[in-house]
Short mmCIF file of C-alpha atoms in Angstrom, two decimals:
data_model
loop_
_atom_site.label_atom_id
_atom_site.label_comp_id
_atom_site.label_asym_id
_atom_site.label_seq_id
_atom_site.Cartn_x
_atom_site.Cartn_y
_atom_site.Cartn_z
CA MET A 1 1.37 -12.73 55.59
CA LEU A 2 4.53 -11.50 57.21
CA GLN A 3 5.31 -12.78 60.69
CA ARG A 4 8.27 -11.96 62.87
CA LYS A 5 9.13 -13.08 66.37
CA LEU A 6 9.45 -10.34 68.93
CA SER A 7 13.14 -9.49 69.15
CA ASN A 8 14.73 -9.86 72.56
CA LEU A 9 15.86 -6.31 71.92
CA TRP A 10 12.46 -5.43 73.31
CA ALA A 11 11.77 -8.47 75.47
CA MET A 12 14.97 -8.66 77.54
CA LYS A 13 14.77 -7.50 81.14
CA HIS A 14 17.71 -7.11 83.51
CA SER A 15 17.26 -7.05 87.30
CA ASN A 16 19.78 -5.51 89.69
CA ILE A 17 19.85 -4.43 93.32
CA SER A 18 21.98 -1.33 92.77
CA VAL A 19 24.39 0.00 95.39
CA PHE A 20 25.91 3.28 94.22
CA ILE A 21 29.49 4.13 95.18
CA PRO A 22 30.39 7.82 94.75
CA HIS A 23 33.59 9.05 93.15
CA ILE A 24 36.18 7.36 95.40
CA GLY A 25 39.60 6.19 94.31
CA CYS A 26 39.11 6.92 90.61
CA PRO A 27 42.45 8.22 89.28
CA HIS A 28 40.87 10.62 86.78
CA GLN A 29 38.13 13.24 86.57
CA CYS A 30 36.70 12.79 83.09
CA SER A 31 35.27 15.77 81.23
CA PHE A 32 31.69 14.52 81.63
CA CYS A 33 31.87 13.00 85.09
CA ASP A 34 29.91 13.93 88.18
CA GLN A 35 29.07 10.56 89.70
CA ARG A 36 27.35 12.09 92.74
CA THR A 37 24.79 13.67 90.42
CA ILE A 38 24.45 10.64 88.15
CA SER A 39 23.94 8.17 91.01
CA GLY A 40 22.28 10.48 93.51
CA ALA A 41 24.78 9.14 96.06
CA GLN A 42 25.95 11.71 98.56
CA HIS A 43 28.12 9.50 100.75
CA ALA A 44 29.97 6.21 100.58
CA PRO A 45 27.93 3.29 101.98
CA ASP A 46 29.62 0.99 104.44
CA GLY A 47 29.22 -2.76 104.82
CA ASN A 48 26.27 -2.47 107.20
CA GLU A 49 24.39 -0.24 104.77
CA VAL A 50 24.98 -2.79 102.03
CA ARG A 51 23.53 -5.46 104.33
CA GLU A 52 20.46 -3.29 104.98
CA ILE A 53 19.91 -2.70 101.25
CA CYS A 54 20.32 -6.37 100.39
CA SER A 55 18.19 -7.62 103.30
CA LYS A 56 15.33 -5.32 102.39
CA ALA A 57 15.57 -6.24 98.70
CA LEU A 58 15.65 -9.97 99.48
CA SER A 59 12.34 -9.67 101.29
CA GLU A 60 10.74 -7.80 98.38
CA VAL A 61 12.16 -9.27 95.16
CA ARG A 62 9.98 -11.98 93.64
CA GLU A 63 12.78 -13.91 91.95
CA PRO A 64 16.06 -13.30 93.80
CA GLY A 65 17.65 -16.16 91.88
CA ASN A 66 17.38 -14.02 88.74
CA THR A 67 18.70 -10.88 90.44
CA GLU A 68 22.22 -9.60 91.04
CA ILE A 69 23.68 -7.20 93.59
CA ALA A 70 25.35 -4.44 91.57
CA PHE A 71 28.03 -1.98 92.69
CA PHE A 72 27.73 0.98 90.32
CA GLY A 73 28.73 4.64 90.35
CA GLY A 74 32.46 5.09 90.75
CA SER A 75 35.24 2.74 89.67
CA PHE A 76 34.68 -0.14 92.08
CA THR A 77 38.11 -1.78 91.79
CA ALA A 78 39.85 1.59 92.23
CA VAL A 79 38.50 2.23 95.73
CA PRO A 80 40.80 1.44 98.71
CA ARG A 81 41.25 -2.33 98.88
CA ASP A 82 40.00 -2.71 102.47
CA TYR A 83 36.85 -0.78 101.64
CA MET A 84 36.21 -2.84 98.50
CA ILE A 85 36.54 -6.06 100.50
CA GLU A 86 34.25 -4.69 103.22
CA LEU A 87 31.52 -4.10 100.65
CA LEU A 88 32.08 -7.44 98.93
CA THR A 89 32.01 -9.30 102.25
CA ALA A 90 28.65 -7.77 103.12
CA ALA A 91 27.15 -8.44 99.69
CA SER A 92 28.45 -12.02 99.53
CA GLU A 93 26.33 -12.91 102.56
CA PHE A 94 23.28 -12.52 100.33
CA VAL A 95 24.50 -14.69 97.45
CA GLY A 96 23.70 -18.38 97.12
CA GLU A 97 20.80 -20.80 97.25
CA GLY A 98 17.58 -18.99 98.06
CA LYS A 99 19.36 -15.65 97.75
CA PHE A 100 20.69 -13.49 94.90
CA SER A 101 22.50 -15.07 91.98
CA GLY A 102 25.73 -13.10 92.28
CA ILE A 103 27.44 -9.73 92.34
CA ARG A 104 28.06 -7.33 89.46
CA CYS A 105 30.37 -4.31 89.49
CA SER A 106 31.49 -1.55 87.16
CA THR A 107 35.02 -0.16 86.89
CA ARG A 108 37.66 1.32 84.61
CA PRO A 109 39.63 -0.74 82.06
CA ASP A 110 42.94 0.32 83.65
CA CYS A 111 41.86 -0.89 87.10
CA ILE A 112 41.75 -4.58 86.19
CA SER A 113 44.48 -7.08 87.06
CA HIS A 114 44.81 -10.78 87.87
CA GLU A 115 45.01 -9.90 91.58
CA VAL A 116 41.81 -7.83 91.45
CA LEU A 117 39.95 -10.52 89.52
CA GLU A 118 40.95 -13.18 92.06
CA ILE A 119 39.49 -11.07 94.86
CA LEU A 120 36.27 -10.42 92.94
CA LYS A 121 35.82 -14.10 92.17
CA LYS A 122 36.44 -15.07 95.81
CA TYR A 123 33.51 -12.94 96.97
CA GLY A 124 30.97 -14.05 94.39
CA VAL A 125 31.32 -11.46 91.62
CA ILE A 126 30.09 -12.99 88.37
CA ALA A 127 29.91 -9.99 86.05
CA ILE A 128 32.20 -7.02 85.44
CA GLU A 129 31.29 -3.97 83.39
CA LEU A 130 33.96 -1.70 81.98
CA GLY A 131 33.42 1.95 81.20
CA ALA A 132 34.93 1.89 77.73
CA GLN A 133 33.05 5.05 76.67
CA SER A 134 34.84 5.20 73.30
CA MET A 135 37.21 3.05 71.29
CA ASP A 136 38.71 6.13 69.62
CA ASP A 137 41.93 7.23 71.35
CA LYS A 138 41.48 10.84 70.23
CA VAL A 139 38.05 10.96 71.87
CA LEU A 140 39.35 9.30 75.03
CA GLU A 141 42.20 11.80 75.29
CA ALA A 142 39.94 14.80 74.63
CA ASN A 143 37.66 13.69 77.46
CA GLU A 144 40.58 12.98 79.83
CA ARG A 145 39.73 9.32 80.33
CA GLY A 146 43.32 8.39 81.16
CA HIS A 147 43.23 5.06 79.33
CA SER A 148 43.41 3.87 75.75
CA ALA A 149 41.21 1.73 73.53
CA GLN A 150 43.89 -0.96 73.83
CA ASP A 151 43.42 -0.93 77.60
CA VAL A 152 39.74 -1.73 77.03
CA SER A 153 40.61 -4.65 74.76
CA GLU A 154 43.24 -6.08 77.12
CA ALA A 155 41.08 -5.75 80.25
CA SER A 156 38.17 -7.35 78.41
CA ARG A 157 40.31 -10.29 77.34
CA LEU A 158 41.52 -10.82 80.90
CA ILE A 159 38.00 -10.65 82.35
CA LYS A 160 36.67 -13.17 79.84
CA SER A 161 39.64 -15.52 80.33
CA CYS A 162 38.86 -15.64 84.07
CA GLY A 163 35.27 -16.70 83.43
CA PHE A 164 33.42 -13.51 84.28
CA GLU A 165 30.49 -12.16 82.31
CA LEU A 166 31.75 -9.08 80.49
CA GLY A 167 29.79 -5.88 80.02
CA LEU A 168 30.98 -2.81 78.16
CA GLN A 169 29.58 0.70 78.52
CA MET A 170 29.82 3.22 75.69
CA MET A 171 28.92 6.91 75.53
CA THR A 172 27.56 8.50 72.39
CA GLY A 173 27.98 12.16 71.50
CA LEU A 174 31.15 12.74 73.54
CA TYR A 175 33.31 15.82 73.07
CA LYS A 176 35.30 15.44 69.82
CA SER A 177 33.31 12.36 68.78
CA THR A 178 31.21 12.06 65.62
CA ARG A 179 28.43 9.82 64.42
CA GLU A 180 31.05 7.86 62.50
CA SER A 181 33.37 7.44 65.51
CA ASP A 182 30.45 6.28 67.67
CA ILE A 183 29.52 3.66 65.09
CA ALA A 184 33.19 2.61 64.88
CA THR A 185 33.21 2.27 68.68
CA ALA A 186 30.17 -0.02 68.50
CA ASP A 187 31.90 -2.11 65.82
CA ALA A 188 35.04 -2.38 67.95
CA ILE A 189 32.94 -3.44 70.94
CA ILE A 190 31.24 -6.09 68.83
CA GLY A 191 34.71 -7.35 67.92
CA ILE A 192 35.45 -7.84 71.64
CA CYS A 193 32.27 -9.94 72.00
CA PRO A 194 30.98 -8.80 75.41
CA ASP A 195 27.91 -10.42 76.92
CA THR A 196 26.18 -7.09 77.53
CA VAL A 197 26.38 -3.44 76.54
CA ARG A 198 25.06 -0.20 77.98
CA ILE A 199 24.62 2.83 75.74
CA TYR A 200 24.76 6.20 77.47
CA PRO A 201 24.10 9.26 75.31
CA VAL A 202 25.98 12.19 76.84
CA VAL A 203 24.30 14.36 79.44
CA VAL A 204 26.18 17.58 80.22
CA LEU A 205 26.16 18.15 83.98
CA ASP A 206 26.82 21.44 85.74
CA GLY A 207 30.27 21.66 87.31
CA THR A 208 31.99 19.44 84.73
CA LYS A 209 34.59 20.41 82.13
CA LEU A 210 32.11 19.37 79.47
CA ALA A 211 29.72 22.03 80.75
CA ASP A 212 32.50 24.61 80.41
CA TYR A 213 33.22 23.48 76.84
CA TYR A 214 29.53 23.66 76.03
CA ARG A 215 29.05 27.14 77.48
CA ARG A 216 32.10 28.43 75.57
CA GLY A 217 30.76 26.98 72.34
CA GLU A 218 33.66 24.52 71.99
CA TYR A 219 31.34 21.53 72.30
CA ARG A 220 28.35 21.37 70.00
CA MET A 221 25.82 18.58 70.15
CA MET A 222 23.75 16.97 67.43
CA PRO A 223 19.95 17.37 67.73
CA LEU A 224 18.13 14.92 70.00
CA ASP A 225 16.31 13.39 67.03
CA ASP A 226 19.62 12.57 65.36
CA MET A 227 20.91 10.99 68.58
CA VAL A 228 17.77 8.85 68.82
CA GLU A 229 18.39 7.76 65.21
CA LEU A 230 22.01 6.87 66.02
CA CYS A 231 21.20 4.91 69.17
CA ALA A 232 18.40 3.05 67.40
CA GLU A 233 20.97 1.97 64.82
CA LEU A 234 23.34 0.85 67.58
CA LEU A 235 20.58 -1.11 69.34
CA GLU A 236 19.90 -3.03 66.14
CA LYS A 237 23.61 -3.52 65.46
CA PHE A 238 24.31 -5.05 68.87
CA GLU A 239 21.15 -7.15 68.73
CA LYS A 240 22.07 -8.60 65.34
CA ASN A 241 25.42 -9.65 66.79
CA GLY A 242 23.88 -11.40 69.79
CA ILE A 243 24.89 -8.78 72.37
CA ARG A 244 22.26 -7.78 74.93
CA VAL A 245 21.79 -4.06 75.46
CA ILE A 246 20.79 -3.85 79.11
CA LYS A 247 20.53 -0.06 79.24
CA CYS A 248 20.07 2.70 76.71
CA GLY A 249 19.95 6.19 78.19
CA LEU A 250 20.80 7.49 81.64
CA HIS A 251 18.40 6.29 84.35
CA ALA A 252 15.71 8.74 85.45
CA SER A 253 16.92 10.87 88.37
CA GLU A 254 15.84 14.11 90.01
CA PHE A 255 19.52 14.90 90.55
CA VAL A 256 20.27 14.65 86.82
CA GLU A 257 17.24 16.74 85.93
CA HIS A 258 18.34 19.43 88.40
CA ASP A 259 22.01 19.60 87.33
CA MET A 260 21.67 18.98 83.59
CA VAL A 261 22.98 21.79 81.38
CA ALA A 262 22.41 20.07 78.02
CA GLY A 263 22.41 16.63 76.47
CA TYR A 264 20.29 13.67 75.56
CA TYR A 265 18.34 12.98 78.72
CA HIS A 266 14.82 11.57 78.50
CA PRO A 267 13.18 9.30 81.10
CA ALA A 268 12.11 6.96 78.29
CA PHE A 269 15.08 7.34 75.96
CA ARG A 270 15.25 3.65 75.07
CA GLU A 271 11.58 3.62 74.13
CA LEU A 272 12.22 6.57 71.79
CA CYS A 273 14.91 4.48 70.09
CA GLU A 274 12.74 1.38 69.92
CA SER A 275 9.91 3.48 68.47
CA ARG A 276 12.32 4.63 65.77
CA ILE A 277 13.14 1.01 64.97
CA TYR A 278 9.42 0.28 64.70
CA LEU A 279 8.97 3.29 62.41
CA LYS A 280 11.57 1.93 60.01
CA LYS A 281 9.76 -1.40 59.92
CA ILE A 282 6.39 0.26 59.41
CA GLU A 283 7.81 2.29 56.51
CA GLU A 284 9.16 -0.92 55.00
CA TYR A 285 5.85 -2.77 55.38
CA ALA A 286 3.80 0.20 54.12
CA GLU A 287 5.74 0.76 50.92
CA ASN A 288 3.42 1.44 47.96
CA CYS A 289 0.22 1.35 49.99
CA GLY A 290 -2.14 3.87 51.57
CA TYR A 291 -3.40 1.82 54.51
CA ILE A 292 -1.85 -0.84 56.71
CA ARG A 293 -2.97 -2.62 59.86
CA ILE A 294 -0.18 -4.21 61.89
CA ALA A 295 -0.39 -6.45 64.95
CA VAL A 296 2.39 -6.14 67.52
CA PRO A 297 2.88 -7.60 71.01
CA ALA A 298 0.57 -5.85 73.47
CA GLY A 299 3.50 -4.52 75.47
CA ASP A 300 4.90 -2.83 72.37
CA ILE A 301 1.81 -0.88 71.34
CA SER A 302 3.19 2.44 72.64
CA LYS A 303 6.54 1.84 70.94
CA ALA A 304 4.92 1.08 67.60
CA VAL A 305 2.58 4.07 67.85
CA GLY A 306 5.47 6.32 68.91
CA HIS A 307 5.84 9.03 71.55
CA LYS A 308 2.69 11.18 71.38
CA LYS A 309 1.66 9.08 68.34
CA SER A 310 4.67 10.37 66.42
CA ASN A 311 4.96 7.28 64.18
CA ILE A 312 1.29 7.43 63.22
CA THR A 313 1.53 11.16 62.55
CA TYR A 314 4.69 10.78 60.49
CA MET A 315 3.20 8.03 58.31
CA LYS A 316 0.04 10.08 57.82
CA SER A 317 2.19 12.93 56.52
CA LYS A 318 3.49 10.44 53.95
CA GLY A 319 -0.05 9.57 52.89
CA VAL A 320 -0.28 6.27 54.76
CA GLU A 321 -2.89 5.50 57.40
CA VAL A 322 -1.49 3.09 59.99
CA LYS A 323 -3.52 1.08 62.46
CA ILE A 324 -1.68 -0.69 65.30
CA VAL A 325 -3.46 -3.52 67.12
CA PRO A 326 -2.31 -6.06 69.74
CA SER A 327 -1.27 -9.49 68.49
CA ALA A 328 -2.33 -12.76 70.07
CA ASP A 329 1.29 -13.84 70.56
CA ASP A 330 4.78 -12.39 70.54
CA LYS A 331 4.80 -11.71 66.82
CA ILE A 332 4.68 -8.74 64.52
CA GLU A 333 2.47 -9.32 61.52
CA ILE A 334 0.65 -7.47 58.78
CA ILE A 335 -3.10 -8.00 59.20
CA GLU A 336 -4.27 -5.86 56.30
CA ARG A 337 -2.56 -3.86 53.59
CA ARG A 338 -4.07 -1.91 50.72
#
């Protein structure tokens, strides 16, 4: 009987109180970027608004000690210094014993310095995420990122040397990228050894240069199914190297749905990828048989079955009847095979 522990690829949860900062201070307008649409933020919050968000969240979150305040959206360390400190001052009031565990922020690799890191540490920032997007300089240049892959490596080294948790964000399917370059980016990120990774398949938003490229036929995208296959491979790759993937797919948003021109947006994109991983395992377990009954953790039933029972339907087309049942513990095991 085959038994496997449930991978933390599926079990890991990450809790943030997100404060979105619109496109302020960022020195570049990347081909794909429209942060107001992505975040839904229409104005820049001030310190008092941050206090209101954090105060409300503190009264509602069950385990604040396992939750971080997160400044996402624009490039946090590129905003005017006084404004950055105003936001950090407000957030830091809600960090400590009986409050949130710390502050997390996202920024660009070329907006990191010793001076910036000293300020972040002073106000309780414990984790920094860099928008690497790609580790291929040709892809970075084509998408007008304004930094190099070397900048990502150097900023990452500096962040880690100062004791911060490091997160890296990558985008798959960018203009001028390929499946091979995306896999090479993942391998380069693994070489940097971040604590966490976010995988964002490209979504083409109206009003961006990427939308213009797409409409002119200069930018062609692989089918959604192929992107799911790629991201499933990346999820497994990061997991095998001990790197937590804390996001896979752009978060669900009415703003994105309204302004999306094309791309790989699905409100349950990660589950599609995890279902693909399950399908590969089911195919492996079901080799040379016509019927198999597999027990999986109760919370993973839908992933194993697949979106609209796609995994079951696919295996049936291959002449294999698959029965998925809940397991008594966090294990995947073959109950019956014939």
